[in-house]
Amino acid sequence: MSNTPLAHPFDKLTPDFILDAVEALGFYSDGRILTLNSYENRVYQIGIEEQQPVIAKFYRPERWTQEQILEEHEFTTELAEAELPVVAPLSLHSKTLFEYEGFYYALYPRKGGHAPELDDLDSLFTLGRFIGRIHAVGESRPYQFRPSLTVDSFGQESFEYLMEHAVPREYHLPYRTLAEDILKEVRKQWQAVGEVDYIRTHGDCHIGNILWRDDNPHFVDFDDSRMAPAVQDLWMLLSGERPQKITQLSEIIEGYEEFQTFPMKQLRLIEPLRTLRMFYHSAWLAKRWSDPAFQQAFPWFDSIRYWEEQILDLRSQFAELQEPALELLNV
């Protein structure tokens, strides 16, 4: 047996390990394993004898606590019980979270579908209706253990981590100067909105986490679910130039308000939230760089060119922050 240390904890997830973990819950695999697209965690489709395949999700060690994972499971289960199209974990013997040799993992039913067509206004209206229903459940009670999306947690802490661990020394001064100016503007705009209501949200509601099936969306991967302003689950669905975004947003909110009143003042948070995500995403890559999967998927991150482009992108985003907030049509 080799004594070579594992490059990363996920290296322990060999086919035999994965199948043993699934079979420990009473499923008998036919040996088929399909690796699904996921970077933060590891997700596999497992063939089951004489049954539909299941999806096995192995959580990244030390990212979430057991309490935080269970809160997400409880939220998605609440949504499923409210007949909302979310993919909730399977409950086995009244449990949804399991542990096998140091890994937390969960099983999910397999659901198919394709990406929604965000240039179709009817699809946007439908998305708005379902997000409104999700938020009606989300506001019923807060998370106790999962974090909140704030300027500090997404912006300031990400910026400080990048300066210490990732930004090349020759770019320290221009990056720091620009980032500090941007974060100052984000705080100013956030405070101008006044008191912001936080609710349980999907947290990462982009096209990759929505499957379109049977003329309806199915929301998957609540792994980044957290307390956040309601608009966090809307702004990532917008694309194109300002007139297009206004049309898209108007359609989404029209559907949303069939079930839930949307806090219109939060429209002023769209560009601040987009800005915070830019910092957070870069810090996410930096924190995961020891994972070989990240080095393969994002080889350009560890380059001077990446930081040159980041500075240009942040300057462009700083200009976007100076523009008037989006408004709805006919308002």
Tab-separated table of C-alpha atoms in Angstrom:
chain	number	residue	atom	x	y	z
A	1	MET	CA	0.000	0.000	0.000
A	2	SER	CA	1.299	3.449	-0.945
A	3	ASN	CA	2.088	5.902	1.853
A	4	THR	CA	1.807	8.873	-0.521
A	5	PRO	CA	-0.399	11.510	1.165
A	6	LEU	CA	-3.643	12.461	-0.506
A	7	ALA	CA	-3.482	15.703	-2.472
A	8	HIS	CA	-6.933	16.669	-1.270
A	9	PRO	CA	-9.581	15.106	1.027
A	10	PHE	CA	-11.832	14.465	-1.990
A	11	ASP	CA	-9.189	12.069	-3.331
A	12	LYS	CA	-10.612	9.601	-0.832
A	13	LEU	CA	-13.801	9.427	-2.899
A	14	THR	CA	-12.870	6.419	-4.992
A	15	PRO	CA	-15.621	4.466	-6.798
A	16	ASP	CA	-15.542	1.779	-4.097
A	17	PHE	CA	-15.810	4.405	-1.333
A	18	ILE	CA	-18.776	6.090	-3.036
A	19	LEU	CA	-20.643	2.828	-3.608
A	20	ASP	CA	-19.958	1.624	-0.045
A	21	ALA	CA	-21.396	4.883	1.347
A	22	VAL	CA	-24.558	4.576	-0.755
A	23	GLU	CA	-25.016	0.882	0.003
A	24	ALA	CA	-24.584	1.587	3.723
A	25	LEU	CA	-28.007	3.280	3.482
A	26	GLY	CA	-29.673	0.163	2.093
A	27	PHE	CA	-29.365	0.809	-1.648
A	28	TYR	CA	-27.858	-1.830	-3.911
A	29	SER	CA	-25.895	-0.280	-6.719
A	30	ASP	CA	-25.507	-1.762	-10.167
A	31	GLY	CA	-22.010	-0.299	-10.233
A	32	ARG	CA	-22.717	2.635	-12.538
A	33	ILE	CA	-21.288	5.975	-11.369
A	34	LEU	CA	-21.591	9.211	-13.317
A	35	THR	CA	-19.720	12.260	-12.006
A	36	LEU	CA	-21.895	15.379	-12.205
A	37	ASN	CA	-20.742	18.951	-12.575
A	38	SER	CA	-19.946	20.364	-9.146
A	39	TYR	CA	-16.883	22.131	-7.775
A	40	GLU	CA	-17.751	23.006	-4.203
A	41	ASN	CA	-18.890	19.500	-3.336
A	42	ARG	CA	-18.709	16.172	-5.161
A	43	VAL	CA	-21.912	14.909	-6.740
A	44	TYR	CA	-22.515	11.567	-8.446
A	45	GLN	CA	-25.380	9.766	-10.147
A	46	ILE	CA	-25.457	6.212	-8.831
A	47	GLY	CA	-27.234	3.408	-10.647
A	48	ILE	CA	-29.489	1.360	-8.361
A	49	GLU	CA	-30.577	-2.198	-9.109
A	50	GLU	CA	-34.195	-2.329	-10.360
A	51	GLN	CA	-34.785	1.286	-9.289
A	52	GLN	CA	-34.226	4.781	-10.570
A	53	PRO	CA	-30.703	6.126	-10.037
A	54	VAL	CA	-30.064	8.376	-7.044
A	55	ILE	CA	-27.849	11.435	-6.722
A	56	ALA	CA	-25.217	11.253	-3.982
A	57	LYS	CA	-23.794	14.541	-2.719
A	58	PHE	CA	-20.619	14.492	-0.620
A	59	TYR	CA	-20.085	17.776	1.191
A	60	ARG	CA	-16.739	19.560	1.178
A	61	PRO	CA	-15.146	18.880	4.575
A	62	GLU	CA	-15.139	21.765	7.050
A	63	ARG	CA	-17.222	24.101	4.901
A	64	TRP	CA	-20.578	23.756	6.664
A	65	THR	CA	-21.326	22.437	10.123
A	66	GLN	CA	-23.836	19.666	10.614
A	67	GLU	CA	-26.346	22.223	11.940
A	68	GLN	CA	-25.923	24.432	8.871
A	69	ILE	CA	-26.427	21.562	6.436
A	70	LEU	CA	-29.504	20.369	8.302
A	71	GLU	CA	-31.009	23.870	8.197
A	72	GLU	CA	-30.691	23.864	4.414
A	73	HIS	CA	-32.296	20.399	4.278
A	74	GLU	CA	-35.138	21.558	6.498
A	75	PHE	CA	-35.760	24.574	4.258
A	76	THR	CA	-35.874	22.568	1.041
A	77	THR	CA	-38.092	19.989	2.718
A	78	GLU	CA	-40.465	22.776	3.822
A	79	LEU	CA	-40.581	24.016	0.237
A	80	ALA	CA	-41.258	20.534	-1.145
A	81	GLU	CA	-44.052	20.023	1.389
A	82	ALA	CA	-45.537	23.324	0.175
A	83	GLU	CA	-45.644	21.682	-3.294
A	84	LEU	CA	-42.885	23.870	-4.686
A	85	PRO	CA	-40.635	22.421	-7.404
A	86	VAL	CA	-37.402	22.073	-5.454
A	87	VAL	CA	-35.190	19.016	-5.238
A	88	ALA	CA	-35.090	18.109	-1.546
A	89	PRO	CA	-32.899	15.372	-0.015
A	90	LEU	CA	-34.300	11.899	0.491
A	91	SER	CA	-35.400	11.135	4.031
A	92	LEU	CA	-34.289	7.693	5.202
A	93	HIS	CA	-35.322	6.581	8.676
A	94	SER	CA	-36.271	10.218	9.413
A	95	LYS	CA	-32.786	11.463	8.513
A	96	THR	CA	-31.545	13.426	5.510
A	97	LEU	CA	-27.863	13.812	6.415
A	98	PHE	CA	-25.468	10.918	6.872
A	99	GLU	CA	-21.804	10.457	7.711
A	100	TYR	CA	-19.389	7.938	6.263
A	101	GLU	CA	-15.724	7.835	7.216
A	102	GLY	CA	-15.396	11.562	7.760
A	103	PHE	CA	-17.738	12.796	5.017
A	104	TYR	CA	-21.209	14.233	5.392
A	105	TYR	CA	-23.395	13.159	2.494
A	106	ALA	CA	-26.994	13.111	1.332
A	107	LEU	CA	-29.014	11.367	-1.353
A	108	TYR	CA	-31.390	13.071	-3.768
A	109	PRO	CA	-33.862	11.848	-6.372
A	110	ARG	CA	-32.677	12.232	-9.939
A	111	LYS	CA	-34.465	15.031	-11.805
A	112	GLY	CA	-33.935	15.873	-15.445
A	113	GLY	CA	-34.482	19.095	-17.310
A	114	HIS	CA	-32.820	21.823	-19.319
A	115	ALA	CA	-31.816	25.403	-18.664
A	116	PRO	CA	-34.671	27.944	-18.753
A	117	GLU	CA	-34.912	30.348	-21.669
A	118	LEU	CA	-34.335	33.687	-19.996
A	119	ASP	CA	-35.097	35.599	-23.188
A	120	ASP	CA	-38.656	34.232	-23.006
A	121	LEU	CA	-40.781	36.661	-20.978
A	122	ASP	CA	-43.324	33.962	-20.131
A	123	SER	CA	-40.533	31.885	-18.583
A	124	LEU	CA	-39.391	34.876	-16.534
A	125	PHE	CA	-42.924	35.481	-15.310
A	126	THR	CA	-43.164	31.831	-14.253
A	127	LEU	CA	-39.807	32.012	-12.498
A	128	GLY	CA	-40.996	35.090	-10.635
A	129	ARG	CA	-44.154	33.309	-9.453
A	130	PHE	CA	-42.200	30.399	-8.018
A	131	ILE	CA	-39.497	32.561	-6.427
A	132	GLY	CA	-42.266	34.576	-4.795
A	133	ARG	CA	-43.711	31.384	-3.347
A	134	ILE	CA	-40.263	30.257	-2.168
A	135	HIS	CA	-39.772	33.575	-0.418
A	136	ALA	CA	-43.196	33.382	1.224
A	137	VAL	CA	-41.925	30.230	2.940
A	138	GLY	CA	-38.455	31.691	3.423
A	139	GLU	CA	-39.680	34.665	5.431
A	140	SER	CA	-41.705	32.506	7.831
A	141	ARG	CA	-38.697	32.008	10.099
A	142	PRO	CA	-34.975	32.798	9.994
A	143	TYR	CA	-31.955	30.584	9.812
A	144	GLN	CA	-30.229	30.180	13.149
A	145	PHE	CA	-26.924	28.701	12.018
A	146	ARG	CA	-26.384	29.566	8.361
A	147	PRO	CA	-24.686	32.907	7.557
A	148	SER	CA	-26.090	36.128	6.168
A	149	LEU	CA	-25.052	37.924	2.991
A	150	THR	CA	-23.585	41.246	4.096
A	151	VAL	CA	-21.121	43.796	2.761
A	152	ASP	CA	-18.619	42.523	5.327
A	153	SER	CA	-19.045	38.785	4.710
A	154	PHE	CA	-19.114	38.929	0.913
A	155	GLY	CA	-17.090	42.067	0.253
A	156	GLN	CA	-14.716	43.186	2.998
A	157	GLU	CA	-13.668	39.721	4.174
A	158	SER	CA	-13.192	38.521	0.591
A	159	PHE	CA	-11.089	41.588	-0.254
A	160	GLU	CA	-8.884	41.107	2.810
A	161	TYR	CA	-8.376	37.411	2.027
A	162	LEU	CA	-7.416	38.196	-1.569
A	163	MET	CA	-4.915	40.841	-0.516
A	164	GLU	CA	-3.231	38.426	1.882
A	165	HIS	CA	-3.311	35.248	-0.184
A	166	ALA	CA	-3.915	35.864	-3.875
A	167	VAL	CA	-3.291	39.313	-5.372
A	168	PRO	CA	0.234	39.477	-6.864
A	169	ARG	CA	2.438	41.948	-5.005
A	170	GLU	CA	2.898	44.156	-8.075
A	171	TYR	CA	-0.887	44.697	-8.163
A	172	HIS	CA	-1.388	45.308	-4.438
A	173	LEU	CA	-1.583	49.089	-4.709
A	174	PRO	CA	-3.952	49.449	-7.692
A	175	TYR	CA	-6.183	46.589	-6.493
A	176	ARG	CA	-6.337	47.836	-2.914
A	177	THR	CA	-7.050	51.442	-3.906
A	178	LEU	CA	-9.808	50.439	-6.320
A	179	ALA	CA	-11.365	47.844	-4.027
A	180	GLU	CA	-11.487	50.210	-1.059
A	181	ASP	CA	-13.205	52.886	-3.164
A	182	ILE	CA	-15.716	50.357	-4.494
A	183	LEU	CA	-16.542	48.892	-1.090
A	184	LYS	CA	-16.988	52.387	0.307
A	185	GLU	CA	-19.531	53.107	-2.461
A	186	VAL	CA	-21.295	49.781	-1.889
A	187	ARG	CA	-21.664	50.553	1.830
A	188	LYS	CA	-22.981	54.012	1.001
A	189	GLN	CA	-25.631	52.645	-1.351
A	190	TRP	CA	-26.578	49.819	1.006
A	191	GLN	CA	-27.080	52.268	3.860
A	192	ALA	CA	-29.116	54.570	1.616
A	193	VAL	CA	-31.693	51.800	1.188
A	194	GLY	CA	-32.370	51.908	4.911
A	195	GLU	CA	-33.424	48.857	6.881
A	196	VAL	CA	-33.155	45.756	4.682
A	197	ASP	CA	-35.294	42.733	5.488
A	198	TYR	CA	-33.398	39.441	5.400
A	199	ILE	CA	-35.118	36.156	4.593
A	200	ARG	CA	-34.070	32.609	3.806
A	201	THR	CA	-33.148	32.585	0.127
A	202	HIS	CA	-31.809	30.151	-2.442
A	203	GLY	CA	-28.735	32.370	-2.403
A	204	ASP	CA	-27.259	31.261	-5.735
A	205	CYS	CA	-30.259	31.458	-8.051
A	206	HIS	CA	-28.642	31.484	-11.484
A	207	ILE	CA	-29.492	29.602	-14.661
A	208	GLY	CA	-27.232	26.679	-13.745
A	209	ASN	CA	-29.313	25.917	-10.649
A	210	ILE	CA	-32.673	25.861	-12.437
A	211	LEU	CA	-33.932	22.905	-14.471
A	212	TRP	CA	-36.858	23.509	-16.824
A	213	ARG	CA	-39.198	20.540	-17.075
A	214	ASP	CA	-42.922	20.134	-17.794
A	215	ASP	CA	-43.232	23.897	-18.468
A	216	ASN	CA	-42.047	24.715	-14.961
A	217	PRO	CA	-38.725	25.469	-13.251
A	218	HIS	CA	-37.202	23.067	-10.759
A	219	PHE	CA	-34.793	24.682	-8.315
A	220	VAL	CA	-31.733	22.665	-7.329
A	221	ASP	CA	-28.596	23.080	-5.211
A	222	PHE	CA	-29.503	25.171	-2.176
A	223	ASP	CA	-25.950	24.686	-0.889
A	224	ASP	CA	-25.368	28.462	-0.784
A	225	SER	CA	-28.716	29.201	0.849
A	226	ARG	CA	-28.431	31.946	3.436
A	227	MET	CA	-30.204	34.918	4.951
A	228	ALA	CA	-30.208	37.661	2.322
A	229	PRO	CA	-32.352	40.401	0.774
A	230	ALA	CA	-35.079	38.979	-1.477
A	231	VAL	CA	-33.532	40.603	-4.559
A	232	GLN	CA	-30.526	38.267	-4.235
A	233	ASP	CA	-32.624	35.535	-5.894
A	234	LEU	CA	-33.664	37.796	-8.782
A	235	TRP	CA	-30.717	39.790	-10.057
A	236	MET	CA	-28.709	36.853	-11.450
A	237	LEU	CA	-31.553	36.155	-13.876
A	238	LEU	CA	-30.987	39.500	-15.621
A	239	SER	CA	-28.783	39.942	-18.678
A	240	GLY	CA	-28.120	42.275	-21.590
A	241	GLU	CA	-28.288	46.056	-21.747
A	242	ARG	CA	-30.267	48.249	-19.353
A	243	PRO	CA	-33.549	48.268	-21.400
A	244	GLN	CA	-33.477	44.464	-21.559
A	245	LYS	CA	-32.839	44.175	-17.840
A	246	ILE	CA	-35.739	46.503	-17.066
A	247	THR	CA	-38.098	44.407	-19.210
A	248	GLN	CA	-36.869	41.160	-17.653
A	249	LEU	CA	-37.067	42.474	-14.101
A	250	SER	CA	-40.572	43.864	-14.644
A	251	GLU	CA	-41.758	40.450	-15.844
A	252	ILE	CA	-40.134	38.589	-12.942
A	253	ILE	CA	-41.573	40.902	-10.301
A	254	GLU	CA	-45.041	40.849	-11.888
A	255	GLY	CA	-45.029	37.086	-11.399
A	256	TYR	CA	-43.441	37.375	-7.955
A	257	GLU	CA	-46.160	39.677	-6.674
A	258	GLU	CA	-48.911	37.186	-7.432
A	259	PHE	CA	-47.788	35.489	-4.210
A	260	GLN	CA	-45.511	37.880	-2.337
A	261	THR	CA	-45.039	41.625	-2.081
A	262	PHE	CA	-41.629	42.543	-3.410
A	263	PRO	CA	-39.663	45.179	-1.425
A	264	MET	CA	-39.097	47.668	-4.276
A	265	LYS	CA	-36.415	49.621	-2.430
A	266	GLN	CA	-34.177	46.574	-2.817
A	267	LEU	CA	-33.854	47.302	-6.544
A	268	ARG	CA	-31.112	49.709	-5.473
A	269	LEU	CA	-29.129	46.708	-4.191
A	270	ILE	CA	-28.792	44.945	-7.558
A	271	GLU	CA	-25.471	46.480	-8.577
A	272	PRO	CA	-24.059	46.425	-5.024
A	273	LEU	CA	-24.893	42.701	-4.859
A	274	ARG	CA	-23.303	42.098	-8.254
A	275	THR	CA	-20.183	43.888	-7.014
A	276	LEU	CA	-20.004	41.858	-3.813
A	277	ARG	CA	-20.299	38.651	-5.817
A	278	MET	CA	-17.252	39.648	-7.871
A	279	PHE	CA	-15.117	39.856	-4.724
A	280	TYR	CA	-16.661	36.734	-3.238
A	281	HIS	CA	-16.105	34.668	-6.393
A	282	SER	CA	-12.416	35.583	-6.587
A	283	ALA	CA	-11.953	34.739	-2.908
A	284	TRP	CA	-13.799	31.449	-3.436
A	285	LEU	CA	-11.340	30.481	-6.156
A	286	ALA	CA	-8.400	31.479	-3.975
A	287	LYS	CA	-9.650	29.485	-0.986
A	288	ARG	CA	-10.215	26.380	-3.130
A	289	TRP	CA	-6.970	26.537	-5.085
A	290	SER	CA	-5.512	23.523	-3.249
A	291	ASP	CA	-8.312	21.416	-4.769
A	292	PRO	CA	-6.935	19.923	-8.036
A	293	ALA	CA	-10.397	20.174	-9.603
A	294	PHE	CA	-10.206	23.967	-9.337
A	295	GLN	CA	-6.757	24.111	-10.878
A	296	GLN	CA	-8.044	22.088	-13.834
A	297	ALA	CA	-11.291	24.045	-14.244
A	298	PHE	CA	-9.901	27.551	-13.652
A	299	PRO	CA	-6.247	27.435	-14.811
A	300	TRP	CA	-6.321	31.146	-15.666
A	301	PHE	CA	-6.897	32.129	-12.022
A	302	ASP	CA	-3.240	31.628	-11.106
A	303	SER	CA	-1.988	34.181	-13.622
A	304	ILE	CA	-1.054	37.840	-13.852
A	305	ARG	CA	-3.600	38.264	-16.642
A	306	TYR	CA	-6.455	37.301	-14.306
A	307	TRP	CA	-5.667	40.204	-11.973
A	308	GLU	CA	-5.238	42.626	-14.846
A	309	GLU	CA	-8.715	41.664	-16.067
A	310	GLN	CA	-10.132	41.796	-12.546
A	311	ILE	CA	-8.970	45.382	-12.142
A	312	LEU	CA	-10.534	46.312	-15.488
A	313	ASP	CA	-13.783	44.520	-14.582
A	314	LEU	CA	-13.935	46.219	-11.190
A	315	ARG	CA	-13.392	49.617	-12.768
A	316	SER	CA	-16.261	48.898	-15.150
A	317	GLN	CA	-18.427	47.752	-12.266
A	318	PHE	CA	-17.536	50.891	-10.293
A	319	ALA	CA	-18.974	52.889	-13.193
A	320	GLU	CA	-22.136	50.735	-13.100
A	321	LEU	CA	-22.549	51.596	-9.429
A	322	GLN	CA	-22.801	55.259	-10.398
A	323	GLU	CA	-25.764	54.623	-12.715
A	324	PRO	CA	-29.372	55.046	-11.519
A	325	ALA	CA	-30.954	51.907	-10.078
A	326	LEU	CA	-33.159	49.819	-12.367
A	327	GLU	CA	-36.834	50.771	-12.332
A	328	LEU	CA	-39.810	48.725	-13.449
A	329	LEU	CA	-41.791	49.401	-16.582
A	330	ASN	CA	-44.952	51.490	-16.060
A	331	VAL	CA	-43.875	52.635	-12.613
